[in-house]
Amino acid sequence: MKMINLQEEQIEDIEERLESFDEAHITYSMDGCIQIGMEDGGKLIAGLDACITTFKILYVSTVFVDPEYRRKGIGTQLIREMEKRAAAMGVNTIRLDTFDWQGKDFYEALEYRCVGSYDNAEDGYSEYFFMKRI
């Protein structure tokens, strides 16, 4: 045996094998995304991107509000609308991660539970993992 660097077609092959393996444990399929934003005078000032991953789990990959619009409830509006749409899609769990300089306190205020974290003192950051059952 030897270690190799995978080519694109080999990556696709491995991913397909994992999907086949997972099918024995995942008895239903769900998919869909929630991609919403807020505009002010035609200018995009905030946005959220989240997609169903596995089971009934929605993974939030991006939440951003322009600095001059923060602390005005826009982020909360985006999260609440996402939760509403997620529930309508059949999602029962939302998960996300954030760094210490991003939205830790914001997500805690919205009743997301921190389920794990780690500190990287060498590079000067901490990362937090959140979930919420809806």
Coordinates of C-alpha atoms in Angstrom, one line a residue:
M1 CA 0.0 0.0 0.0
K2 CA 1.1 3.6 -0.6
M3 CA -0.3 7.0 0.1
I4 CA -1.5 9.0 -2.9
N5 CA -2.9 12.4 -3.8
L6 CA -6.4 12.0 -5.0
Q7 CA -7.5 13.1 -8.5
E8 CA -11.0 14.7 -9.0
E9 CA -12.5 11.5 -10.2
Q10 CA -11.1 9.5 -7.3
I11 CA -12.6 12.1 -4.9
E12 CA -16.0 11.6 -6.5
D13 CA -15.6 7.8 -6.3
I14 CA -14.8 8.0 -2.5
E15 CA -17.7 10.4 -1.9
E16 CA -20.1 8.0 -3.8
R17 CA -18.9 5.1 -1.7
L18 CA -19.5 7.0 1.5
E19 CA -23.0 7.9 0.4
S20 CA -23.7 4.3 -0.4
F21 CA -22.4 3.3 3.1
D22 CA -24.6 6.0 4.7
E23 CA -27.8 4.8 3.0
A24 CA -27.9 1.9 5.4
H25 CA -28.2 4.3 8.3
I26 CA -30.2 7.1 6.8
T27 CA -33.7 5.9 6.0
Y28 CA -35.0 9.1 4.4
S29 CA -33.7 11.9 2.2
M30 CA -34.2 15.6 2.7
D31 CA -32.6 18.4 0.9
G32 CA -33.0 22.1 0.4
C33 CA -31.4 25.4 1.2
I34 CA -32.5 28.7 2.8
Q35 CA -30.7 31.7 1.2
I36 CA -32.1 35.0 2.3
G37 CA -30.9 38.6 2.5
M38 CA -31.9 42.1 3.5
E39 CA -31.6 45.1 1.3
D40 CA -31.7 48.8 2.0
G41 CA -32.3 51.1 -0.9
G42 CA -31.3 48.3 -3.3
K43 CA -28.0 47.6 -1.5
L44 CA -27.5 44.1 0.0
I45 CA -26.8 44.8 3.7
A46 CA -27.1 41.3 5.2
G47 CA -27.5 37.7 4.3
L48 CA -27.8 34.1 5.4
D49 CA -27.0 30.8 3.7
A50 CA -28.0 27.4 5.2
C51 CA -28.6 24.0 3.7
I52 CA -29.9 20.7 4.9
T53 CA -27.1 18.2 5.4
T54 CA -28.2 14.9 6.7
F55 CA -31.3 13.7 8.5
K56 CA -33.4 16.7 9.4
I57 CA -30.4 19.0 10.1
L58 CA -29.9 22.4 8.7
Y59 CA -26.3 23.7 8.6
V60 CA -25.9 27.5 8.7
S61 CA -22.7 28.3 6.8
T62 CA -23.0 32.1 6.6
V63 CA -24.6 34.9 8.5
F64 CA -23.4 38.4 7.8
V65 CA -24.7 41.9 8.6
D66 CA -22.8 45.0 7.3
P67 CA -21.2 46.7 10.3
E68 CA -23.2 49.9 10.1
Y69 CA -26.5 47.9 10.3
R70 CA -25.5 45.7 13.3
R71 CA -27.4 45.9 16.6
K72 CA -30.6 46.9 14.8
G73 CA -32.3 43.5 14.9
I74 CA -31.5 42.5 11.3
G75 CA -29.5 39.4 12.2
T76 CA -32.3 38.3 14.5
Q77 CA -34.8 38.8 11.7
L78 CA -32.7 36.7 9.4
I79 CA -32.4 33.9 12.0
R80 CA -36.1 33.9 12.9
E81 CA -37.1 33.8 9.3
M82 CA -34.6 30.9 8.7
E83 CA -36.0 29.0 11.7
K84 CA -39.6 29.5 10.3
R85 CA -38.7 28.3 6.9
A86 CA -36.6 25.4 8.3
A87 CA -39.6 24.2 10.3
A88 CA -41.8 24.3 7.3
M89 CA -39.2 22.2 5.4
G90 CA -39.4 19.5 8.2
V91 CA -36.1 20.4 9.8
N92 CA -35.8 19.7 13.5
T93 CA -32.2 20.7 14.2
I94 CA -30.2 23.7 13.2
R95 CA -26.4 23.7 13.7
L96 CA -23.7 26.3 13.1
D97 CA -20.2 27.3 14.2
T98 CA -18.7 30.7 14.9
F99 CA -15.4 32.2 16.0
D100 CA -14.9 34.2 19.2
W101 CA -14.9 37.5 17.3
Q102 CA -18.1 36.7 15.4
G103 CA -21.5 35.8 17.0
K104 CA -21.1 33.7 20.1
D105 CA -23.2 36.0 22.3
F106 CA -25.6 36.6 19.5
Y107 CA -26.4 32.9 19.1
E108 CA -26.7 32.3 22.8
A109 CA -29.2 35.1 23.0
L110 CA -31.3 33.4 20.4
E111 CA -31.3 30.2 22.5
Y112 CA -28.7 28.3 20.5
R113 CA -26.8 25.9 22.8
C114 CA -23.0 25.6 22.6
V115 CA -22.3 21.9 22.2
G116 CA -18.5 22.2 21.9
S117 CA -15.6 24.5 21.4
Y118 CA -11.8 24.6 21.2
D119 CA -9.2 27.2 21.7
N120 CA -6.2 27.7 19.5
A121 CA -3.8 29.8 21.5
E122 CA -1.1 29.5 18.9
D123 CA -3.2 31.3 16.3
G124 CA -5.2 33.4 18.8
Y125 CA -8.8 32.2 18.3
S126 CA -11.6 30.0 19.7
E127 CA -14.3 28.3 17.7
Y128 CA -17.7 27.4 19.1
F129 CA -20.3 24.9 17.8
F130 CA -24.0 25.5 18.3
M131 CA -27.2 23.7 17.8
K132 CA -30.9 24.3 18.4
R133 CA -33.8 21.9 18.2
I134 CA -36.9 23.5 16.6

